mmCIF file of C-alpha atoms in Angstrom:
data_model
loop_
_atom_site.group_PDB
_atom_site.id
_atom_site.type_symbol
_atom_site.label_atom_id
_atom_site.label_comp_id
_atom_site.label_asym_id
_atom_site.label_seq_id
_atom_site.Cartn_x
_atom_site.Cartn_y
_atom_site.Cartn_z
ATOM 1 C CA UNK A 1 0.000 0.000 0.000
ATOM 2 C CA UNK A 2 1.399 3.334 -1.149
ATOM 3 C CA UNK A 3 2.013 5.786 1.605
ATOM 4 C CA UNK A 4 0.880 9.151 1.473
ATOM 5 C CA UNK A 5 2.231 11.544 4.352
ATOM 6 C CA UNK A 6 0.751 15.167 5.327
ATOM 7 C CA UNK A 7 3.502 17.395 7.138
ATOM 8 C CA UNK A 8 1.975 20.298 8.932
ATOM 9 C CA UNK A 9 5.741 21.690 8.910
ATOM 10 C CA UNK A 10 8.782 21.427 6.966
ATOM 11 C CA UNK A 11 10.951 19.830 9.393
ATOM 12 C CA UNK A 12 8.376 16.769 9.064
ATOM 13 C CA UNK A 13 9.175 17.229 5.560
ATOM 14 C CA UNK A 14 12.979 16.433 5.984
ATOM 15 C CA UNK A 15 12.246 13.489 8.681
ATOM 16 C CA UNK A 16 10.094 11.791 6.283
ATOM 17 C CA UNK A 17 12.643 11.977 3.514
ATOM 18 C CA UNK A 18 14.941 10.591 5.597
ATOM 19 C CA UNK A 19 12.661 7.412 6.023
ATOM 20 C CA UNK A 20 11.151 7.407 2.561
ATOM 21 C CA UNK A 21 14.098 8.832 -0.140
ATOM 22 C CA UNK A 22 12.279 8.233 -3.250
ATOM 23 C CA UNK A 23 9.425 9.958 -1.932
ATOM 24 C CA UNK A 24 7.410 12.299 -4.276
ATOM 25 C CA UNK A 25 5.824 15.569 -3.443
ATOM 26 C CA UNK A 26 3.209 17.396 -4.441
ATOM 27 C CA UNK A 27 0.413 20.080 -3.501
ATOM 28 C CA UNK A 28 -2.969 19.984 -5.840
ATOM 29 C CA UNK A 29 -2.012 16.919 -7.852
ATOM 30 C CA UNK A 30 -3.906 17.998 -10.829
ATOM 31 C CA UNK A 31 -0.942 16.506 -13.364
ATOM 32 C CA UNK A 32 0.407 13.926 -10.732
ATOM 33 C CA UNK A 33 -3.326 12.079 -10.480
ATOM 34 C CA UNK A 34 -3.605 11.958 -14.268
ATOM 35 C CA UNK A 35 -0.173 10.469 -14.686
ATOM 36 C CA UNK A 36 -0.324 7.645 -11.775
ATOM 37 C CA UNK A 37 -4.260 7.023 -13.189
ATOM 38 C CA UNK A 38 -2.185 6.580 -16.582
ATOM 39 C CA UNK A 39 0.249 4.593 -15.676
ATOM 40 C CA UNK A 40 3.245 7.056 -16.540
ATOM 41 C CA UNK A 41 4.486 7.001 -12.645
ATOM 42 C CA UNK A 42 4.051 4.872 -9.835
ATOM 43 C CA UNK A 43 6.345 6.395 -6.451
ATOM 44 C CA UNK A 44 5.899 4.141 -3.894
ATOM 45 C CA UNK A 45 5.385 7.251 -1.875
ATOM 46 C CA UNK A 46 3.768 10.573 -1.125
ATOM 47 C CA UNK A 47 4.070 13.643 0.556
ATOM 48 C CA UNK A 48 1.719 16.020 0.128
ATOM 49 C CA UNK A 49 2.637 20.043 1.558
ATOM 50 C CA UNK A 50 -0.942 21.645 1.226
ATOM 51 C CA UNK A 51 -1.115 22.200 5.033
ATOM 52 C CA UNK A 52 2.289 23.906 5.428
ATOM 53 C CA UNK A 53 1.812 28.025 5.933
ATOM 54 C CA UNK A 54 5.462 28.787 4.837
ATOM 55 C CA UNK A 55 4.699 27.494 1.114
ATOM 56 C CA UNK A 56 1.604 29.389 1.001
ATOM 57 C CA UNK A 57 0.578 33.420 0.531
ATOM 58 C CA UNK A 58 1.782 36.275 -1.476
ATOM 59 C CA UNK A 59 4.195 38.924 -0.002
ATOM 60 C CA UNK A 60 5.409 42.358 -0.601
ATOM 61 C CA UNK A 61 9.544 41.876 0.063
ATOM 62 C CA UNK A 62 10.198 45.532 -1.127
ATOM 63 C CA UNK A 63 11.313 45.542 -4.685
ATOM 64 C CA UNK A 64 10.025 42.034 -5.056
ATOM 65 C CA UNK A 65 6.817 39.759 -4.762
ATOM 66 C CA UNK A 66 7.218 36.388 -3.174
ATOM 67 C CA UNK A 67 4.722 33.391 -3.852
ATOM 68 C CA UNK A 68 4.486 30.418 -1.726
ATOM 69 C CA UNK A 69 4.707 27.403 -4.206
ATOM 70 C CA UNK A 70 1.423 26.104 -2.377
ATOM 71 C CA UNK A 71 -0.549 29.501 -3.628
ATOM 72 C CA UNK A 72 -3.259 28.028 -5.573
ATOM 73 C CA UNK A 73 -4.114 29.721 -9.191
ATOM 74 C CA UNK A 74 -7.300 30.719 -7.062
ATOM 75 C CA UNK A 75 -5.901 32.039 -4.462
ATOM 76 C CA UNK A 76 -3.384 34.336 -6.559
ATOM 77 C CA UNK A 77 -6.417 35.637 -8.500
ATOM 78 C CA UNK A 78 -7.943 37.279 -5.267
ATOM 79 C CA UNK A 79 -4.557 38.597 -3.953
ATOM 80 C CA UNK A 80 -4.145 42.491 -4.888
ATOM 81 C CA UNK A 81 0.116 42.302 -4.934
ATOM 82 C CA UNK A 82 -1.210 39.936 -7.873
ATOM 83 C CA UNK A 83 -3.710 41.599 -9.473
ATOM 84 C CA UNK A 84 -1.289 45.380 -9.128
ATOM 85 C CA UNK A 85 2.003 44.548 -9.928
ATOM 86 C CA UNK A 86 1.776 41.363 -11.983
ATOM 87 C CA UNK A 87 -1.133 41.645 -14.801
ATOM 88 C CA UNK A 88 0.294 39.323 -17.096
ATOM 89 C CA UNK A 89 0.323 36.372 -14.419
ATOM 90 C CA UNK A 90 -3.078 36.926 -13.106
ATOM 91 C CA UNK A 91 -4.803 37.222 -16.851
ATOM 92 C CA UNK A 92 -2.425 33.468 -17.740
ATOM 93 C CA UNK A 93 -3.914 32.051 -13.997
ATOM 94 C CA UNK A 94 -7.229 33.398 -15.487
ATOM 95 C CA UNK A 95 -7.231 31.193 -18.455
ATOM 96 C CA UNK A 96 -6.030 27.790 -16.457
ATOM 97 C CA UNK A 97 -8.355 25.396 -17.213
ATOM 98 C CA UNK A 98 -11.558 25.099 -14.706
ATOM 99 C CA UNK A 99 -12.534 26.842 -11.931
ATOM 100 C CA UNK A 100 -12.250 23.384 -9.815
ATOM 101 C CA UNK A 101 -8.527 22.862 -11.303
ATOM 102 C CA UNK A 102 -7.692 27.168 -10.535
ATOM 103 C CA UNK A 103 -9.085 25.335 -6.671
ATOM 104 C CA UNK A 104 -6.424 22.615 -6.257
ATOM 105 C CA UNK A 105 -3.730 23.585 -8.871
ATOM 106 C CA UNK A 106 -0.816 25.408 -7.418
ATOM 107 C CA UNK A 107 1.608 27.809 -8.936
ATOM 108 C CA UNK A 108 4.538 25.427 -8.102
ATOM 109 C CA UNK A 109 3.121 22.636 -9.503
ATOM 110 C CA UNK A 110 2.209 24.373 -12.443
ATOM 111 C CA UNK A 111 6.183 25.016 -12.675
ATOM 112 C CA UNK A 112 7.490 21.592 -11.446
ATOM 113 C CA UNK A 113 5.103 20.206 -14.307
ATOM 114 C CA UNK A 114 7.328 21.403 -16.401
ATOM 115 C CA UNK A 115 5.094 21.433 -19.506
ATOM 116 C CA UNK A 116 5.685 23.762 -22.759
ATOM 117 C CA UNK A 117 2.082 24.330 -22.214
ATOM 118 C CA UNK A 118 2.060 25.111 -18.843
ATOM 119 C CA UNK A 119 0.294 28.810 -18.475
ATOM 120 C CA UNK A 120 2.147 30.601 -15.820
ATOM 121 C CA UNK A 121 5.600 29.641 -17.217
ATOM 122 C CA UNK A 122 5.518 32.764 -20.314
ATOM 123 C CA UNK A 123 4.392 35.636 -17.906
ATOM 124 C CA UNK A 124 7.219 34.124 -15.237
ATOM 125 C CA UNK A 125 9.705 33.789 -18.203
ATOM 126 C CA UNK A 126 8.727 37.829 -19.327
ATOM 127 C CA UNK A 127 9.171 38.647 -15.833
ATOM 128 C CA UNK A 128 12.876 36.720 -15.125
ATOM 129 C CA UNK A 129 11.451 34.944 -12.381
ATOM 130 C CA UNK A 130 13.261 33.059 -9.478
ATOM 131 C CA UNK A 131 12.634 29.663 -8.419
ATOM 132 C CA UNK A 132 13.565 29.197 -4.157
ATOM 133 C CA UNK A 133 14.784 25.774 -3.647
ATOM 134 C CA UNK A 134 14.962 24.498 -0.355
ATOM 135 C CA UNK A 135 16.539 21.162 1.543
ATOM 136 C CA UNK A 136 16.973 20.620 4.828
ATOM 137 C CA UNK A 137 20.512 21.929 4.861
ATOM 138 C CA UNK A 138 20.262 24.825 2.184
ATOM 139 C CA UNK A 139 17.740 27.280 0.463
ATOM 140 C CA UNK A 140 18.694 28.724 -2.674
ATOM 141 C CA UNK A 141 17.200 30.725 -5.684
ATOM 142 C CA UNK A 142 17.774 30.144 -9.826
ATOM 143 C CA UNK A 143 16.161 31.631 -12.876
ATOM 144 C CA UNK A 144 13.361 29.702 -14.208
ATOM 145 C CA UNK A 145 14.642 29.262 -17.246
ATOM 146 C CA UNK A 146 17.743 27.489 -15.711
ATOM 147 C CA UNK A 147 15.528 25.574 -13.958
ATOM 148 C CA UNK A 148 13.384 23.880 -16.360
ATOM 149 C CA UNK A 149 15.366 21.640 -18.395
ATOM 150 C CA UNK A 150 12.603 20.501 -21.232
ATOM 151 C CA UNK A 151 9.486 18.797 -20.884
ATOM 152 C CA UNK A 152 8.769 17.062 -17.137
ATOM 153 C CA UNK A 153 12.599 17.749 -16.873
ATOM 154 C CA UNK A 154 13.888 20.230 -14.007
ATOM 155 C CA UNK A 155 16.957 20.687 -11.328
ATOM 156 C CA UNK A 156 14.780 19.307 -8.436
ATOM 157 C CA UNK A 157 17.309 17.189 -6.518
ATOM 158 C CA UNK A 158 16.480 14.247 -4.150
ATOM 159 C CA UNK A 159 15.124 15.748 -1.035
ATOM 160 C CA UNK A 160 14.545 19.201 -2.306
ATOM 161 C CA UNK A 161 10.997 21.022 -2.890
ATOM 162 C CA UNK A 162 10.059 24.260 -4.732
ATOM 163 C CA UNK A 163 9.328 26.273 -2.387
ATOM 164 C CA UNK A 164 8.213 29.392 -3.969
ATOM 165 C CA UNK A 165 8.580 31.643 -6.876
ATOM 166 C CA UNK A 166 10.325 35.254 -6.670
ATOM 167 C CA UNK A 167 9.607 37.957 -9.164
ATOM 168 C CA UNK A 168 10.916 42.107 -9.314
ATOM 169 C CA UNK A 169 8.018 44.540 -9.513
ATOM 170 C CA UNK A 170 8.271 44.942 -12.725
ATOM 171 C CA UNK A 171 7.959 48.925 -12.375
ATOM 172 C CA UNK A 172 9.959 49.651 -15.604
ATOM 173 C CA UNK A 173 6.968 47.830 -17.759
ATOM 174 C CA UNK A 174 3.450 49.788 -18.678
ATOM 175 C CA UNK A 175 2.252 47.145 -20.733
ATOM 176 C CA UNK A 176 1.853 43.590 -19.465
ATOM 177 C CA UNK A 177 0.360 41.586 -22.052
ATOM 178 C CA UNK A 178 -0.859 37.273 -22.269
ATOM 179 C CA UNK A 179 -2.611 35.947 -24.475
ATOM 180 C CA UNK A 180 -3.156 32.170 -25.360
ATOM 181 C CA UNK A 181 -4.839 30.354 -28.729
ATOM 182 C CA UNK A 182 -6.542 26.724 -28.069
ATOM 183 C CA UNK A 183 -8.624 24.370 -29.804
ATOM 184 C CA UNK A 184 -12.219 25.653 -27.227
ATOM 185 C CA UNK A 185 -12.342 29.304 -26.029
ATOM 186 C CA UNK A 186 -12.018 27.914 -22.571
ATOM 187 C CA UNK A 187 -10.468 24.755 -20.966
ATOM 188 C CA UNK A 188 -8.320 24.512 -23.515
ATOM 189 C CA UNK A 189 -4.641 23.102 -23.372
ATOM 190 C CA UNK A 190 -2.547 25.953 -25.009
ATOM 191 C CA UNK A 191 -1.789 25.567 -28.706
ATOM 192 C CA UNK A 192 0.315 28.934 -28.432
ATOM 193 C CA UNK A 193 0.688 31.010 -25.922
ATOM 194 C CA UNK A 194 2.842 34.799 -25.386
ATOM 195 C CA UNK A 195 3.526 36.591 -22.605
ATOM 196 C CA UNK A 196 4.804 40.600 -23.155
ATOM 197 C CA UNK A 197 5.951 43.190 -21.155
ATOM 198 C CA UNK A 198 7.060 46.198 -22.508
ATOM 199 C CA UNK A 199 8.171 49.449 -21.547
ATOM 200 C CA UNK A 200 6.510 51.997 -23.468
ATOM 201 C CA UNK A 201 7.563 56.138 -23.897
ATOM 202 C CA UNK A 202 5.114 58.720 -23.682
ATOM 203 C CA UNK A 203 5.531 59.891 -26.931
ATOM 204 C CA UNK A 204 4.874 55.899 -27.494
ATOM 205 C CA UNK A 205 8.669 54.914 -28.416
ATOM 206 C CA UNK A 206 9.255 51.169 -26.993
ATOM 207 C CA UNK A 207 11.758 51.589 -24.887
ATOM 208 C CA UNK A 208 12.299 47.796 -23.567
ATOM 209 C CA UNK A 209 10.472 44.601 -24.233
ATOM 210 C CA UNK A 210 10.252 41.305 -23.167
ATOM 211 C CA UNK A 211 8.813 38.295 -25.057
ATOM 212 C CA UNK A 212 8.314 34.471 -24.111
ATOM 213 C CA UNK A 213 6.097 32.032 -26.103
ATOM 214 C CA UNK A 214 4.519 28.736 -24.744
ATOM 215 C CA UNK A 215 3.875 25.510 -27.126
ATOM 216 C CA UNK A 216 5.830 26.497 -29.148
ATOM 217 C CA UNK A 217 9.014 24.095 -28.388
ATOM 218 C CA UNK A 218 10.263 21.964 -25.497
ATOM 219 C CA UNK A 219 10.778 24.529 -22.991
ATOM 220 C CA UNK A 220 9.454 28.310 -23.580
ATOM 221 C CA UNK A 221 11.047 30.008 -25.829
ATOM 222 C CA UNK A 222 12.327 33.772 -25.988
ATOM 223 C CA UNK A 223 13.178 35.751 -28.666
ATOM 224 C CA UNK A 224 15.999 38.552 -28.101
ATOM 225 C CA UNK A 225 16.114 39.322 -31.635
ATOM 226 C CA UNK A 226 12.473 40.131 -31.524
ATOM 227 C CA UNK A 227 13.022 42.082 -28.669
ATOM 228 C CA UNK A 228 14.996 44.322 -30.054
ATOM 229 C CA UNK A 229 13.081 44.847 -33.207
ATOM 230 C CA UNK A 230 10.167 46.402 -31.017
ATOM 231 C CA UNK A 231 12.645 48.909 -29.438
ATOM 232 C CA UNK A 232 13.293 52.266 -30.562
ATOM 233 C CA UNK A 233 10.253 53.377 -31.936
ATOM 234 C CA UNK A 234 6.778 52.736 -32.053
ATOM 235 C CA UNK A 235 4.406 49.634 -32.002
ATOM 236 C CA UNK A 236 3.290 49.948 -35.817
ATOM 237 C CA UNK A 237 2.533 47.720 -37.947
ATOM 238 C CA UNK A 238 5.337 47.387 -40.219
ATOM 239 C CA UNK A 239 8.027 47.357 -36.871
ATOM 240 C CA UNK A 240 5.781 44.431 -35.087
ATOM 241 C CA UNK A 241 5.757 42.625 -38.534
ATOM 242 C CA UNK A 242 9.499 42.410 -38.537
ATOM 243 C CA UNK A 243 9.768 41.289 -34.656
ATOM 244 C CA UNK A 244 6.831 38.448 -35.843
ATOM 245 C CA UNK A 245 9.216 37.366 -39.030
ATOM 246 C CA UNK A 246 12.023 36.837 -36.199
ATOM 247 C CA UNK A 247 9.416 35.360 -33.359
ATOM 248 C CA UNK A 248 8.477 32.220 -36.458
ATOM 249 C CA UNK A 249 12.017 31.799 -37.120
ATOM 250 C CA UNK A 250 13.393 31.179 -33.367
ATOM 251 C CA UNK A 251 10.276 29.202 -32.190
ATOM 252 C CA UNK A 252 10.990 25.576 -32.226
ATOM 253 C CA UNK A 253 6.995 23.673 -32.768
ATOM 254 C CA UNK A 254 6.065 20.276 -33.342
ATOM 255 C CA UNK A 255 2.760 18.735 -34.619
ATOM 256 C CA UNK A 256 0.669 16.832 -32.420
ATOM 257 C CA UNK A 257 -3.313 16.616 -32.338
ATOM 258 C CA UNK A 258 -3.762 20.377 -31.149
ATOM 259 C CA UNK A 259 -2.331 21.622 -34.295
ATOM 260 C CA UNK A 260 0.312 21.514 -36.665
ATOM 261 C CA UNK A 261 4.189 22.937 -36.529
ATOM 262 C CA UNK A 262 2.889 25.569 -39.123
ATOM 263 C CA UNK A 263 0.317 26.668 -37.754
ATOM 264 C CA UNK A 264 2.245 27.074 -34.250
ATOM 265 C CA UNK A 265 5.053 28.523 -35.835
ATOM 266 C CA UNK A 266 2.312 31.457 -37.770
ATOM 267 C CA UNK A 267 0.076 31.864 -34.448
ATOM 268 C CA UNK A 268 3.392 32.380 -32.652
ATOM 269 C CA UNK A 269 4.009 35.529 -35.057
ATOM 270 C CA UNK A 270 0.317 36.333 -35.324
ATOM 271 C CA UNK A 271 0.028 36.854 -31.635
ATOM 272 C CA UNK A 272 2.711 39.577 -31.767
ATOM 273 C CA UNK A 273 0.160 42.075 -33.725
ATOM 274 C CA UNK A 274 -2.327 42.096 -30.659
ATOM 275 C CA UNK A 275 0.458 44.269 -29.189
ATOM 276 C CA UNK A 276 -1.067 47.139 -31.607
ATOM 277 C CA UNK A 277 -4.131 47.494 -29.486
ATOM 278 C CA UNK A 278 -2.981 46.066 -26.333
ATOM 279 C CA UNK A 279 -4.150 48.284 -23.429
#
């Protein structure tokens, strides 16, 4: 009979590591029920950390926002650090499939998933977020694009947990910007996804912009090149064409039964021009 253990602390955490070493964790279990009812993994153990405070809440640390890897998608829609300072997250957490999986799902499960697809990763990529790792002996931060290696695949070591997710206030950025395309206009898997931030002059010169697509490759992909096409003058039509051209040639698609590595690769581009009349 499988175990399944419920620390009310992290130091229980540690202890039952200890005991169990091939233990594995997790909070809502929306992806970790579908794979065990599949068949794709089997751990002979559990540890679920829904009931731990320290991996839950949202909070103001000065020039940055920390999120408990236990914050459910729910819970980060009501929360006003959220809703001010990170637009682009809360409209991605908006669009996460069903109002029961927003319940349980968690924002570091959505990131330990590791999926291409996985909504939260583009705004989090835009946004050069921070992934705290934590052990018994050591708590550490990485970029969460060094952290996620390709699909299912991240730095997670044995006896480590996420747990939580740092981002800057991104107070250099007036435009926050997400956007996803799927096969239903809701509860939809994404078929492409973009996250943008951008920077954006008064006289309405870009000044700095930041790009990241999902579904578009094994891990989410960024465009510098595309970037820097949008900076140094205005978002018209003819300048956001050229940063599209250079968006379809750095994505990286495949074709599966949500749609074809064409049709990625054009929606990827395509998604750029909403920019125009992004408010």
């Amino acid at each position: 009979m499988r175990k399944v253990f419920v620390p009310a602390s992290l130091d229980e955490v540690w202890r039952f590591f200890e005991d169990n070493p091939g233990a594995t964790v997790y909070t809502g279990g929306t992806d970790l029920l579908v794979r065990m009812y599949k068949g794709a993994l089997n751990p002979e153990s559990l540890i679920c950390l829904d009931r731990i405070k320290e991996l839950k809440g949202v909070h103001d640390m000065g020039e940055e926002i920390r999120i408990g890897a236990c914050s459910t998608h729910t819970e980060m829609l009501g929360d006003p650090l959220v809703s001010q300072h990170l637009p682009v997250l809360r409209r991605a957490i908006e669009v996460i499939g069903s109002p029961l999986i927003r319940n349980m799902g968690t924002i570091g499960g959505n990131i330990c998933t590791a999926s291409p697809a996985g909504d939260t990763l583009p705004p989090l990529y835009a946004l050069q977020a921070e992934v705290e790792l934590c052990s018994k002996m050591n708590v550490k931060r990485m970029p969460i694009r060094d952290f996620i290696g390709g699909p299912g695949s991240t730095c997670l070591r044995a006896a480590e947990i996420v747990s939580a997710v740092w981002v800057k206030k991104p107070v250099e950025y007036n435009l926050q910007h997400f956007e996803k395309v799927g096969q239903r206009n809701a509860l939809a898997c994404s078929v492409v996804s973009l996250a943008a931030v951008l920077r954006i002059a008064h006289d309405g010169v870009v000044e700095k912009a930041a790009l990241a697509w999902g579904s578009v490759g094994p891990t989410v992909i960024t465009c510098p090149e595309a970037e820097e096409a949008l900076v140094g003058g205005p978002l018209s039509r003819i300048r956001v064409q050229v940063a599209a051209s250079l968006a379809r040639q750095a994505v990286r698609p495949i074709s599966d039964i949500r749609g074809s590595e064409d049709y990625r690769r054009s929606v990827a581009g395509n998604l750029l021009m909403r920019l125009i009349s992004a408010d």
